[in-house]
Structure formats: C-alpha cells, structure tokens
CSV table of C-alpha atoms and ligand atoms in Angstrom, one decimal:
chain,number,residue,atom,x,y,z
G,1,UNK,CA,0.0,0.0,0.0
G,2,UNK,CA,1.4,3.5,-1.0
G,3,UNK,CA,1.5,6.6,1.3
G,4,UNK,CA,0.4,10.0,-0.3
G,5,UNK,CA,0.9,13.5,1.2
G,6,UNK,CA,-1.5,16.4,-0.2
G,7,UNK,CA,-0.7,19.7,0.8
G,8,UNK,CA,-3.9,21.9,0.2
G,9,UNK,CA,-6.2,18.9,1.3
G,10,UNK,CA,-8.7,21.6,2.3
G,11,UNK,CA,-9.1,23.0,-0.7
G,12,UNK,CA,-11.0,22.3,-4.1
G,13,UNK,CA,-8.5,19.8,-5.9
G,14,UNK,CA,-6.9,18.6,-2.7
G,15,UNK,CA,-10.6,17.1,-1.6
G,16,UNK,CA,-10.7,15.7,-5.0
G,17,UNK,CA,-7.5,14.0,-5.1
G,18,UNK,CA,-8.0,12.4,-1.8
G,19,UNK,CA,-11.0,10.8,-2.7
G,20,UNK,CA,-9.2,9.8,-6.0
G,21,UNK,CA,-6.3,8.3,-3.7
G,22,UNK,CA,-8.8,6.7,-1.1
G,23,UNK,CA,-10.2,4.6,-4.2
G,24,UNK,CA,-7.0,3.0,-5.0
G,25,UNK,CA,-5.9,1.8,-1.6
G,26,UNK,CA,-3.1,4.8,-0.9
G,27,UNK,CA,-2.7,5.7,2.7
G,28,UNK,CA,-3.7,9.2,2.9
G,29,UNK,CA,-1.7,12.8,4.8
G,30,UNK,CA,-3.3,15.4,4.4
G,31,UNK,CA,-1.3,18.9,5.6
G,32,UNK,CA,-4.1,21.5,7.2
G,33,UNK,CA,-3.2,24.9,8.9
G,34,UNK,CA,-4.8,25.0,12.4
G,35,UNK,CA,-7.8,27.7,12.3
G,36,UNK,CA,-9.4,29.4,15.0
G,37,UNK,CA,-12.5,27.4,14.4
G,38,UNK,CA,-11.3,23.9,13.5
G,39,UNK,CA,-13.2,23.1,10.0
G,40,UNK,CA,-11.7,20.9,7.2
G,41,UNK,CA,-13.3,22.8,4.0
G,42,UNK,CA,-13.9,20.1,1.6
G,43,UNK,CA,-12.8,17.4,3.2
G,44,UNK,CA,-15.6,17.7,6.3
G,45,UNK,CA,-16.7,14.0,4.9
G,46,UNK,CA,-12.9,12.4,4.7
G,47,UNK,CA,-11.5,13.6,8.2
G,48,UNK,CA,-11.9,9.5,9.4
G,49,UNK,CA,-10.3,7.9,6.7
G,50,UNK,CA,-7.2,10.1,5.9
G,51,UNK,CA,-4.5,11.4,8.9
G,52,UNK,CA,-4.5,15.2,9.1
G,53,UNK,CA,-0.9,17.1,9.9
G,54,UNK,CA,-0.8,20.2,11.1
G,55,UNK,CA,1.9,22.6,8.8
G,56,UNK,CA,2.5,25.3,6.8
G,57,UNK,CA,4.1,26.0,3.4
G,58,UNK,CA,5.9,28.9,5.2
G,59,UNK,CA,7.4,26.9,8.2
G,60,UNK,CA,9.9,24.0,7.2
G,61,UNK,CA,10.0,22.7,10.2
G,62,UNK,CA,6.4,21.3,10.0
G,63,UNK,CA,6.9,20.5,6.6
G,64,UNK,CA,9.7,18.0,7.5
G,65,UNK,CA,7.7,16.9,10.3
G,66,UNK,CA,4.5,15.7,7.8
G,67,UNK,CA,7.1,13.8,5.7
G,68,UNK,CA,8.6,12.2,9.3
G,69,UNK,CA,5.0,10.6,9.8
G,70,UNK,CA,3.9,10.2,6.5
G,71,UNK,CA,6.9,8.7,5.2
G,72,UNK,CA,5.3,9.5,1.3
G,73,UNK,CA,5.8,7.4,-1.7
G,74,UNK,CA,4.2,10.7,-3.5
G,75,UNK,CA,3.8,14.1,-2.4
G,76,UNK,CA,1.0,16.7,-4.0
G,77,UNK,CA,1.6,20.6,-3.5
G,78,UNK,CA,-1.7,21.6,-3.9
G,79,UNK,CA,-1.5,24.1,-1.3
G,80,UNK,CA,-0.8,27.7,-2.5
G,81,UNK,CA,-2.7,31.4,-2.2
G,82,UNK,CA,-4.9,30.2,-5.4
G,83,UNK,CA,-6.7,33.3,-5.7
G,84,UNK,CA,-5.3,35.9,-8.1
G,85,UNK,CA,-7.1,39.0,-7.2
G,86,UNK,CA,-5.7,38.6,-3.6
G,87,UNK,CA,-2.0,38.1,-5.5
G,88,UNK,CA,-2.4,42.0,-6.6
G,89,UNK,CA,-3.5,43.1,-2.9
G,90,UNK,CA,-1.5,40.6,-0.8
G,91,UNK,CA,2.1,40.1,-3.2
G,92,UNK,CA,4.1,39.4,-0.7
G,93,UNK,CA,2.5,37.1,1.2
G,94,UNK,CA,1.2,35.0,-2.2
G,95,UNK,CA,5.0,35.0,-3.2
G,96,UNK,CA,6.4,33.2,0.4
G,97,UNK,CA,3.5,30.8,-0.1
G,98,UNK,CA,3.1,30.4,-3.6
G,99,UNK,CA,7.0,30.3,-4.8
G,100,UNK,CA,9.4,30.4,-1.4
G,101,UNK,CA,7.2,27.4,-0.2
G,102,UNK,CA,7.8,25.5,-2.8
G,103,UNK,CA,11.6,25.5,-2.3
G,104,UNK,CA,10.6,24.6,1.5
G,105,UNK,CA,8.9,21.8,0.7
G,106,UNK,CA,11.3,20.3,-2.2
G,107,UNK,CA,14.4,21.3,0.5
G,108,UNK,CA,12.5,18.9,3.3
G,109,UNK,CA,12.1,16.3,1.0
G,110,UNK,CA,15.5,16.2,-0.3
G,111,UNK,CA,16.6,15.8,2.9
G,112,UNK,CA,14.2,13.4,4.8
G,113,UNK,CA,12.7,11.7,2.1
G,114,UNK,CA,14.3,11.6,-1.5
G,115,UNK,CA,13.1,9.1,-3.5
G,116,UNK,CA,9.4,10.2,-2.5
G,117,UNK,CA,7.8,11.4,-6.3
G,118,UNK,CA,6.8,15.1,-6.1
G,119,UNK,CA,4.0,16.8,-7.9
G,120,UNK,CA,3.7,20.4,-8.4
G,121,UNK,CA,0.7,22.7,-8.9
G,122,UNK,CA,1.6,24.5,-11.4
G,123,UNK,CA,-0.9,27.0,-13.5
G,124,UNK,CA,-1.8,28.3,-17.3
G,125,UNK,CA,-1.8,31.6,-15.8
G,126,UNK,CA,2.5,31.3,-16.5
G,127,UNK,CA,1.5,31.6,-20.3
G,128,UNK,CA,-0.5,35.0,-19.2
G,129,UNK,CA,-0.4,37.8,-21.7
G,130,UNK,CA,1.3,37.1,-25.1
G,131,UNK,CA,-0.5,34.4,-26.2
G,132,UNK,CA,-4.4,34.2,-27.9
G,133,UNK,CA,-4.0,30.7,-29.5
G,134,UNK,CA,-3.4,27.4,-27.8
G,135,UNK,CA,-0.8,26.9,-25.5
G,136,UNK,CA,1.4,23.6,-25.0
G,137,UNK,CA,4.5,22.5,-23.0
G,138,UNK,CA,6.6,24.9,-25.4
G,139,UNK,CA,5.2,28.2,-25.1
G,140,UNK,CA,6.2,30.9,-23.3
G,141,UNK,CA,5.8,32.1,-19.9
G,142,UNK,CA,4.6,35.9,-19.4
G,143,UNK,CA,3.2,35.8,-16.1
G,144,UNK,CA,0.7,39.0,-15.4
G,145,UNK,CA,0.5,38.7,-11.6
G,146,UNK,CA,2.2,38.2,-8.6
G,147,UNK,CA,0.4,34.9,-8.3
G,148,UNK,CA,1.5,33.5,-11.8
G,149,UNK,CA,5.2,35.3,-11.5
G,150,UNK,CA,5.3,33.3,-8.1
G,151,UNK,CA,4.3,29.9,-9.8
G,152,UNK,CA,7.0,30.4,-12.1
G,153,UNK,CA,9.0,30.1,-9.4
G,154,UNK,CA,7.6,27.3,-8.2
G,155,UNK,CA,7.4,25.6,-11.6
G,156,UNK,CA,11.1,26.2,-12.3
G,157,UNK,CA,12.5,25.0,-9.1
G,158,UNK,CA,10.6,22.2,-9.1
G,159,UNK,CA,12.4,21.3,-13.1
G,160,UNK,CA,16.0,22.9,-10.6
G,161,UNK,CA,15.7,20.2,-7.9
G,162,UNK,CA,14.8,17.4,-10.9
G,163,UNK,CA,18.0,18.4,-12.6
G,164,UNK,CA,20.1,18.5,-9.7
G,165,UNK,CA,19.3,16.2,-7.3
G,166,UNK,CA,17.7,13.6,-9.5
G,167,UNK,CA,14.6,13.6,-8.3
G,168,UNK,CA,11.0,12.3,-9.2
G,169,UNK,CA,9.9,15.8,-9.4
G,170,UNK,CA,7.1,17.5,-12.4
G,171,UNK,CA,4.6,20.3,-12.8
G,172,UNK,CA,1.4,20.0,-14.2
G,173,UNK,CA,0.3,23.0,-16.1
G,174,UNK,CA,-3.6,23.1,-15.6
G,175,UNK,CA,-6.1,25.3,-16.9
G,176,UNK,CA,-9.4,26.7,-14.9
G,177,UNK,CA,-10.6,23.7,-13.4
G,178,UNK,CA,-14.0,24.5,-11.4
G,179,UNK,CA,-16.7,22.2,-9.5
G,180,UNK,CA,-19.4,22.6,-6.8
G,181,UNK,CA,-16.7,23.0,-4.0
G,182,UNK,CA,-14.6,26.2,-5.4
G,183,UNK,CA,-14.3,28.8,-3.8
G,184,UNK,CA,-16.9,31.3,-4.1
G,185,UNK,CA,-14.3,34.5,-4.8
G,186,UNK,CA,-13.9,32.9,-8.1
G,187,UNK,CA,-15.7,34.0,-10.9
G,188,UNK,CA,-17.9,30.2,-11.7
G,189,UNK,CA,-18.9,30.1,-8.4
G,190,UNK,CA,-19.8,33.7,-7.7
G,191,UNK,CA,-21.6,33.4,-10.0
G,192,UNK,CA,-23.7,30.4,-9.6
G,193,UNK,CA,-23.9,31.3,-6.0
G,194,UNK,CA,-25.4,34.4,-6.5
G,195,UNK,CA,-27.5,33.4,-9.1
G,196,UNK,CA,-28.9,31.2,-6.3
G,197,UNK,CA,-29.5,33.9,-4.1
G,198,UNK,CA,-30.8,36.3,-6.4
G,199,UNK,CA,-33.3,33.0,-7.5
G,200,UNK,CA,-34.0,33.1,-3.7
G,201,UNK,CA,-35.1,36.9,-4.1
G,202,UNK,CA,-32.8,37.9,-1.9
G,203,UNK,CA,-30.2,39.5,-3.7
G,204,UNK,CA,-30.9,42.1,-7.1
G,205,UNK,CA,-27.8,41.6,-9.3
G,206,UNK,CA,-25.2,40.2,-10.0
G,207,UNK,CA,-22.0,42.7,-9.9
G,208,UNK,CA,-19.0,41.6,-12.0
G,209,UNK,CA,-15.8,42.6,-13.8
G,210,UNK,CA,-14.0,41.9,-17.1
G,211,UNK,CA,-17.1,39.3,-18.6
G,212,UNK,CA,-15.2,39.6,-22.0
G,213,UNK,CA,-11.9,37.7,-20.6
G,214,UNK,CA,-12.3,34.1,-21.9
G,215,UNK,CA,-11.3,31.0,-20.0
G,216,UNK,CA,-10.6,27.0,-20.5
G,217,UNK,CA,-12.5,25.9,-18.0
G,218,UNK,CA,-13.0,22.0,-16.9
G,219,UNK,CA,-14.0,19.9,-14.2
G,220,UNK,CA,-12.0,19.7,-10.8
G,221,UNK,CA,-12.6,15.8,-10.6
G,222,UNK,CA,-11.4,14.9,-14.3
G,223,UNK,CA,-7.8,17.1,-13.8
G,224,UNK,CA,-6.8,15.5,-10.5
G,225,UNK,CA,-6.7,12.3,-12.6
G,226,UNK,CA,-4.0,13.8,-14.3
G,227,UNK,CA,-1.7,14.7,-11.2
G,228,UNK,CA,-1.6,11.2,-10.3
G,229,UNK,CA,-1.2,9.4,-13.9
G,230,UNK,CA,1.8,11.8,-14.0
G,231,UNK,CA,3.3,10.2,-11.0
G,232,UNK,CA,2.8,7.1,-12.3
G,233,UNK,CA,5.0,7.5,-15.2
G,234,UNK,CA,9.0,6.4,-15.2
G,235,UNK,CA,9.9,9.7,-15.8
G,236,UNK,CA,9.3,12.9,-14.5
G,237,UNK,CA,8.1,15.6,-17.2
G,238,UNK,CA,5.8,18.6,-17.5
G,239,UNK,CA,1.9,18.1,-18.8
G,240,UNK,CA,-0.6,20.6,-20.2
G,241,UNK,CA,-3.7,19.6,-18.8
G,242,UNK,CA,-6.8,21.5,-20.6
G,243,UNK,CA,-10.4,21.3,-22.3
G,244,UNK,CA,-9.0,23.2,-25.4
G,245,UNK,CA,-12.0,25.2,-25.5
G,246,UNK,CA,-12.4,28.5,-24.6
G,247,UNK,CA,-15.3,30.7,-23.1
G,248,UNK,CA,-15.6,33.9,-22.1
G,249,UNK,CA,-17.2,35.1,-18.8
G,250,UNK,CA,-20.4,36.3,-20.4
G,251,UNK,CA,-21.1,33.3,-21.9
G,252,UNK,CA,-20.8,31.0,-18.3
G,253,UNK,CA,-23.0,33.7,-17.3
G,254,UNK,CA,-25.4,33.9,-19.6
G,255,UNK,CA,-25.4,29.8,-19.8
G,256,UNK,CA,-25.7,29.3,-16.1
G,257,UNK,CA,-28.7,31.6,-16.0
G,258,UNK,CA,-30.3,29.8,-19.0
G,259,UNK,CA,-30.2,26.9,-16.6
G,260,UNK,CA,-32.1,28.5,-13.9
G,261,UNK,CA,-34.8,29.3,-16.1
G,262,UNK,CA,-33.5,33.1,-16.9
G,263,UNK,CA,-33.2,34.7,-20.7
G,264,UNK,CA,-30.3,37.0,-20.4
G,265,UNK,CA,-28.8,39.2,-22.9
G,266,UNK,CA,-26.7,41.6,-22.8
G,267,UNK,CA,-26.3,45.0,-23.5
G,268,UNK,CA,-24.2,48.5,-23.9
G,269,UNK,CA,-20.3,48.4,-23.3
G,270,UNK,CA,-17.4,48.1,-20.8
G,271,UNK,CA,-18.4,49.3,-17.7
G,272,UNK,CA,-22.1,50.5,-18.9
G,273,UNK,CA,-22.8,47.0,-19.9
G,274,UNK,CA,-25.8,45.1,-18.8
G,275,UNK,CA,-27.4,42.0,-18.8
G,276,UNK,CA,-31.2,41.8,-18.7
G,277,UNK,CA,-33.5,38.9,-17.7
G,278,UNK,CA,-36.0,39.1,-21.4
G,279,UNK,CA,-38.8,37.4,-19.1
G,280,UNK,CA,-38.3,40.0,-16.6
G,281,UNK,CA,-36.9,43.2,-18.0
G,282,UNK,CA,-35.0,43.4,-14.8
G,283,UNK,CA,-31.4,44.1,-15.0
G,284,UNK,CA,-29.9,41.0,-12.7
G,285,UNK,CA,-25.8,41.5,-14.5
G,286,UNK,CA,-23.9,44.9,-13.7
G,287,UNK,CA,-19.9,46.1,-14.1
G,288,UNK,CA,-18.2,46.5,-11.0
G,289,UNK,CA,-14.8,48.1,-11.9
G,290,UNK,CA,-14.0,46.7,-8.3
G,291,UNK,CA,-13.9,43.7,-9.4
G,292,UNK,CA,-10.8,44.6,-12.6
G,293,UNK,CA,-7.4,43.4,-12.3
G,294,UNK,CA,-4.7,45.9,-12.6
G,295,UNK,CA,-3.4,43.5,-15.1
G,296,UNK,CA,-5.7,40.8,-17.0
G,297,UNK,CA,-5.2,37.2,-18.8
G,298,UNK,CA,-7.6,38.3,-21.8
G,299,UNK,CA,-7.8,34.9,-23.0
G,300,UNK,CA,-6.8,31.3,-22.0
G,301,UNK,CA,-7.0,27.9,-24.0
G,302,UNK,CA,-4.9,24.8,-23.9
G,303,UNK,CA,-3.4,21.8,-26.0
G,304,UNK,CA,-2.8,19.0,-24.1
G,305,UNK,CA,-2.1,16.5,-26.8
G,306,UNK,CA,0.5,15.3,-24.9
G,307,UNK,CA,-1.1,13.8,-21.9
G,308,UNK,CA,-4.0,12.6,-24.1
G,309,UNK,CA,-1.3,10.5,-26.2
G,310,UNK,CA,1.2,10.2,-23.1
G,311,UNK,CA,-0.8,9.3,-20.1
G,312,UNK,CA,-4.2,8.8,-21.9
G,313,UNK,CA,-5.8,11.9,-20.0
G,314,UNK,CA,-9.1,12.3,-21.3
G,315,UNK,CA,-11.8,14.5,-19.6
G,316,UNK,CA,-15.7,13.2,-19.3
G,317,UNK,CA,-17.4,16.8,-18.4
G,318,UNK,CA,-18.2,19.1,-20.8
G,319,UNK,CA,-18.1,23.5,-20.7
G,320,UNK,CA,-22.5,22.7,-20.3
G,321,UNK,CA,-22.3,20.3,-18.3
G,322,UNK,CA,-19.5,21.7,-15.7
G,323,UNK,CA,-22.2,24.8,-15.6
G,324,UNK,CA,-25.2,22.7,-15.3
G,325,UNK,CA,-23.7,20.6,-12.6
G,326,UNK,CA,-22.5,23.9,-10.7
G,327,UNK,CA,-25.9,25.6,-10.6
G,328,UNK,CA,-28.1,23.1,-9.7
G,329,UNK,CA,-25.6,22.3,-7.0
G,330,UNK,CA,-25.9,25.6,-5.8
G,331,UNK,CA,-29.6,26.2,-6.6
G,332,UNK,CA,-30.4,22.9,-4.6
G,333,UNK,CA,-28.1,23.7,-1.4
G,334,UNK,CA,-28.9,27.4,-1.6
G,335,UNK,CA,-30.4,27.4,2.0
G,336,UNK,CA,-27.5,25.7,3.8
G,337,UNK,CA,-25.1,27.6,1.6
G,338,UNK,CA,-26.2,30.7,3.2
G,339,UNK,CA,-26.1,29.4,6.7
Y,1,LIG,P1,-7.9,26.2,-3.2
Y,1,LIG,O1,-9.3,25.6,-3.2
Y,1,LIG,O2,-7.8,27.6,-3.0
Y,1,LIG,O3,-7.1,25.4,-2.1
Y,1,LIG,C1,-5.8,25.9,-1.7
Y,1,LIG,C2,-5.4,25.0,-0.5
Y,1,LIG,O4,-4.1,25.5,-0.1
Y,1,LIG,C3,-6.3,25.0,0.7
Y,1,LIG,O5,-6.3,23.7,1.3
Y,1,LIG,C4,-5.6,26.0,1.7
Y,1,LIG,O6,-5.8,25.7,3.0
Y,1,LIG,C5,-4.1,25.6,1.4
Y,1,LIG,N1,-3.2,26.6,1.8
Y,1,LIG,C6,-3.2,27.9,1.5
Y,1,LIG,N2,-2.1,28.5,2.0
Y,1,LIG,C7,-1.4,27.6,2.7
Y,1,LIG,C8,-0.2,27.5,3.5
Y,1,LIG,N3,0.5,28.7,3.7
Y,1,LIG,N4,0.2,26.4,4.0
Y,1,LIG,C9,-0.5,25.2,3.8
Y,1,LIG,N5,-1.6,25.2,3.1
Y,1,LIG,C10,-2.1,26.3,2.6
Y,1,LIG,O7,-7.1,25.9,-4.6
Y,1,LIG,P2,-7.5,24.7,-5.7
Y,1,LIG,O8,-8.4,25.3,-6.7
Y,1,LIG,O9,-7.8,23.5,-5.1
Y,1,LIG,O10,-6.0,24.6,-6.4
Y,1,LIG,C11,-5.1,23.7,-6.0
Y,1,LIG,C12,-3.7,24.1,-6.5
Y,1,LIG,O11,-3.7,24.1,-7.9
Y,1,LIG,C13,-3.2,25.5,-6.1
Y,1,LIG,O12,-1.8,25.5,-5.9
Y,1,LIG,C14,-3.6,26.4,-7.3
Y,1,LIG,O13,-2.8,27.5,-7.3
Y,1,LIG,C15,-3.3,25.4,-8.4
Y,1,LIG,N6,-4.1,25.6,-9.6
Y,1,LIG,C16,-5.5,25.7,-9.6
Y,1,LIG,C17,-6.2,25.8,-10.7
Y,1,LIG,C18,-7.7,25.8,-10.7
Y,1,LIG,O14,-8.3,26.3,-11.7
Y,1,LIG,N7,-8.4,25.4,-9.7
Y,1,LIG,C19,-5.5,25.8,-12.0
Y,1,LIG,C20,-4.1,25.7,-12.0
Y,1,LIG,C21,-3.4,25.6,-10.8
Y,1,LIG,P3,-7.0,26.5,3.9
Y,1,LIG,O15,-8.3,25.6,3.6
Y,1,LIG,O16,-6.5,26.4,5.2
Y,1,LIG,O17,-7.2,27.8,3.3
Y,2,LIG,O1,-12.2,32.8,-11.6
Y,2,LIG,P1,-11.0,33.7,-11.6
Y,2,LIG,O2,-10.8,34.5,-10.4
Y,2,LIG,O3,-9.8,32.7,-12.0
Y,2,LIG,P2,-8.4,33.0,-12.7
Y,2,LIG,O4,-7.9,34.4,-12.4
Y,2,LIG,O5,-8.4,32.6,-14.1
Y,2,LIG,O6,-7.5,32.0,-11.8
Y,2,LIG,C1,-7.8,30.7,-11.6
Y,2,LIG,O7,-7.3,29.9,-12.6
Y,2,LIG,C2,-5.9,29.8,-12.7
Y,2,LIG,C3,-5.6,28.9,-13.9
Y,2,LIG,O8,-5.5,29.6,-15.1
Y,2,LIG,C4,-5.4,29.2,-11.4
Y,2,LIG,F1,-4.0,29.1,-11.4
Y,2,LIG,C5,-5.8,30.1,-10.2
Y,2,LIG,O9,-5.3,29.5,-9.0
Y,2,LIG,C6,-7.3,30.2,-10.2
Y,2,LIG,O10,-7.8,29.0,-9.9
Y,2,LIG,O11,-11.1,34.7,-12.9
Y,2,LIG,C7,-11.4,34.3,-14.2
Y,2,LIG,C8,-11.6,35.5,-15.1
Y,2,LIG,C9,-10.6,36.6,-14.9
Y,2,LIG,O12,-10.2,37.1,-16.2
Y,2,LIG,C10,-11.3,37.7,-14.1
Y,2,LIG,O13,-10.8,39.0,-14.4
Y,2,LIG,O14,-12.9,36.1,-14.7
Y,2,LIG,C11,-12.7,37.5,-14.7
Y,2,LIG,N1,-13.7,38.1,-13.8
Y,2,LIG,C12,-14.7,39.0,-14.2
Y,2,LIG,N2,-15.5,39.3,-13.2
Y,2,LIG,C13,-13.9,37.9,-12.5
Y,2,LIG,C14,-15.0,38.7,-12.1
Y,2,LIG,N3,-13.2,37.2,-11.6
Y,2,LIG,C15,-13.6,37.1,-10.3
Y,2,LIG,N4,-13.0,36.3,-9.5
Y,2,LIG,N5,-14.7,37.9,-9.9
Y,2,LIG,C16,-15.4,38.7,-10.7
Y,2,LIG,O15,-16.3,39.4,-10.4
C-alpha cells in the first residue's frame, strides 16, 4: 500500500485527489493549517479515513515533520494562495506561499525523504499575456500577476531540484478547473452562488468585472486524474492539462442563468454594460470596476495532446455540463449555503 501527502487537502482539488487516492488503496496525509474554528473545508466527509498534519508552506519545520509521519511514496503541493485578485493586494505574502514554499517543501524532501515522487501545482496563468492561440509545453511564460510570477517560481525550481538532485519531481500546467466545491471569490462560483440567491429573491444583481476575458475551464474531478497518472510515469516531465476550448465570462454567465430558467442578454459596453432577464426586464448583471485586475489574462485555452497521447488523459465533463452541474448544485443547497 502506498503513502500520499497532499498539501492543500482543504481545498477544491486537494478534496478531490483524496478521494481519488482513497479509491485505490493509498494511505492518505493530508497537511491543514490550524484555524481558530477547526473546520476541514472540503474534506468535512474524509477527516476519518485520511491522517490530518498540522503545517504550513511557510514553516519547514512542519513540513519536514509531515514527511517524518507520513513517510510518502508521493507528495502533492496543492497548497498555495490560489486566488489571483488577492495576488495584486497581498504580493508578498502570495509569493512566500506560492513560490518560497515550494523551495521549502522540495528542500525537506531532499533531505528526509528523497526518493518520495513530487507533484507540483503549477498553472496556465504562466502563459498569461502574449499568447491568444493554444498553449502547450513549449510556449512561453509571461506571467501577469504576482500569483503567476510566483508559480513560475515554483514551476522552475521544481524542473532545478529534478535536474540537480535527480529527483522524481514535475509540474502540471492546468487550466481553470472549477466544481461545486470552489471557492466562491472565483468568478464560476460567484456566479452560480449568487444566481442562487438572487433565484431566492434575496439578492438584485449580479456585480462583476471583465465578462469579456475568456477561459478553459473543466471539471475539478477529471484534472486531479492527471496529477496522479503523471506520477505514475518512469519519468518525470511537465503536462498541459486543458479542455482546449475556450469561453468567455459572459457566456458562463449567460449559460448558467439559461439553466435557472433566466433569458439574459446583454447589452451596452465596458463598464455600462448590462445584462437583462428578457422574461423579466429586470437588469440582474452589472460592471463592477471593483472587481478589474490591474493587469488581465484576456484569453486562455490549452493543447494538451501530450497527456492525451502520453498518459491517456481524457476529460468526461463538458463546458455545459461543468455549468449545469455547478448551478443546480448551488440552486439545490442554496439554504444551507447561506447558513
Ligand atoms: P484552493 O481551493 O484555494 O485550495 C488551496 C489550499 O491550499 C487550501 O487547502 C488551503 O488551506 C491551502 N493553503 C493555503 N495557504 C497555505 C499555506 N501557507 N500552507 C499550507 N496550506 C495552505 O485551490 P485549488 O483550486 O484546489 O487549487 C489547488 C492548487 O492548484 C493551487 O496550488 C492552485 O494555485 C493550483 N491551480 C489551480 C487551478 C484551478 O483552476 N483550480 C488551476 C491551476 C493551478 P485552507 O483551507 O486552510 O485555506
Ligand atoms: O475565476 P477567476 O478568479 O480565475 P483566474 O484568475 O483565471 O485564476 C484561476 O485559474 C488559474 C488557472 O488559469 C489558477 F491558477 C488560479 O489559481 C485560479 O484557480 O477569474 C477568471 C476571469 C478573470 O479574467 C477575471 O478578471 O474572470 C474575470 N472576472 C470577471 N469578473 C472575474 C470577475 N473574476 C472574479 N474572481 N470575480 C469577478 O467578479
């Protein structure tokens, strides 16, 4: 039986890839930071069956400390400051998280437990800002936050500590992946949450930024596949892991509402666009410039040939069905969500 460490456990894919892990007989660690009021996010239903250690990306002793007791055949670090609207207010602590914890964690492992494989969360916003077509293992990075310019960090020391100290280490590079359990800051789930509430009647609008940016969104469950197939191979290499289709905000928005029985269009420009509910002829979409980035990833869309052909990736849920399944998730909790 293998041992697996997840840092991020709490979080969207961490909960995921536990459950993945749990299926095929791994001994799951998962590494949580201690909160005032003790809750385990996503993994509420999974606290029996994996072994929860207290640690922090920041603080190596407690990193070295998880690896003492969980003694990994493979490590995940999922864990990171994920958000990047929070990268443009709070730089410096995204970077000691999201690139100086990376080197903590690789450092502990090379010297407590070497031959453990290492997986590393890495991100398509590296490609950022120069590129509008689709993006493999070759393209360019232009990073156009502190969130992506500290993932390039973490991406490249993770290829540094390969090279170096021959070890089973790789980055996956994965587009938007979304689900039922992401965070609601983000744009899919604000959205679908507050399409619930307004539903409800008890909110007006929806209040969003840039809806023209597009995205390559998939489902949560289908990339976390992908981390651990890439463990699984002899030899430790770098994956695009995408849809390879893109959408832009406007149209999840306009699609999720569709679902919930809405007909929204849209209309005016920029910051004086609207969408209105045709049924209605109430406006329920408004631009918040609140809610711009100083500096935006217009577009986003993937290739990943190379897993497909390399470690037979494949994903099952579809653009519709990843917004189908997110509304009436959140249309059919709605009254324990707001609880
Ligand atoms: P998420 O839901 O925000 O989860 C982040 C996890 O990291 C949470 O468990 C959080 O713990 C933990 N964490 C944050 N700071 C930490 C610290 N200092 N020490 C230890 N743990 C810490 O993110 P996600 O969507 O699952 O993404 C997983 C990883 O993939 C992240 O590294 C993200 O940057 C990367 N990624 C995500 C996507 C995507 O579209 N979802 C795409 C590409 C890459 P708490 O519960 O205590 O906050
Ligand atoms: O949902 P988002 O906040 O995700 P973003 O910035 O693409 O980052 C996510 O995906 C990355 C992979 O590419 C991950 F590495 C990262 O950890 C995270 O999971 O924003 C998506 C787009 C952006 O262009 C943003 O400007 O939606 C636009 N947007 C428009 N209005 C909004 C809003 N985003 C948010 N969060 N809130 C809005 O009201």
């Amino acid at each position: 039986m293998k041992n697996a460490l997840i840092t991020g456990i709490t979080g969207q894919d961490g909960s995921f890839l536990a459950e993945l892990l749990l299926s095929k007989g791994y001994n799951v660690y998962g590494l949580y930071r201690r909160k005032s009021k003790q809750d385990y996010g996503n993994i509420n239903h999974l606290v029996n069956k994996v072994t929860m250690i207290e640690g922090d990306l920041t603080d190596q002793p407690s990193l070295i400390n998880a690896l003492k007791i969980s003694q990994p055949d493979e490590v995940y670090n999922l864990a990171a400051q994920s958000f990047v609207g929070t990268s443009f207010t709070q730089p410096v602590y995204t970077t000691e998280i999201d690139a100086l914890g990376v080197l903590h964690l690789l450092e502990a492992i090379r010297n407590t437990k070497p031959d453990a494989k290492f997986y590393q969360a890495s991100t398509s916003e590296l490609f950022g800002g120069l590129n509008d077509g689709l993006c493999n293992e070759n393209t360019p990075f232009y990073p156009r936050s502190p969130y992506g310019i500290a993932k390039q960090f973490g991406h490249w020391i993770t290829i540094n500590y390969r090279e170096s100290y021959n070890m089973f280490a790789c980055a996956g590079i994965l587009f938007n992946h979304e689900s039922e359990r992401r965070g609601k800051e983000f744009v899919t789930r604000k959205i679908t949450s507050t399409l619930a509430a307004i539903k409800n009647g008890d909110v007006d609008c929806l209040e969003l930024g840039n809806i023209s940016a597009k995205r390559d969104w998939g489902h949560a469950e289908d990339y976390v596949k992908a981390m651990w197939m890439m463990l699984q191979q002899d030899k430790a290499e770098e994956f695009v892991i995408a849809s390879g289709e893109t959408h832009s905000v406007r149209e999840f928005t306009q699609k999720a509402f569709e679902y919930a029985g809405y007909d929204l269009h849209f209309e005016g420009e920029g910051i004086n666009e609207i969408g209105i509910d045709a049924k209605s002829g109430k406006v329920i979409v408004r631009i918040n410039s609140e809610f711009y980035r100083p500096a935006e990833v217009d577009i986003l869309i993937g290739d990943a040939s190379k897993a497909k052909e390399r470690l037979l990736w494949s994903h099952d849920v579809s653009f519709d069905e990843l917004v189908r399944r997110m509304v009436s998730h959140d249309l059919a909790s709605y009254k324990q969500l707001i609880t």
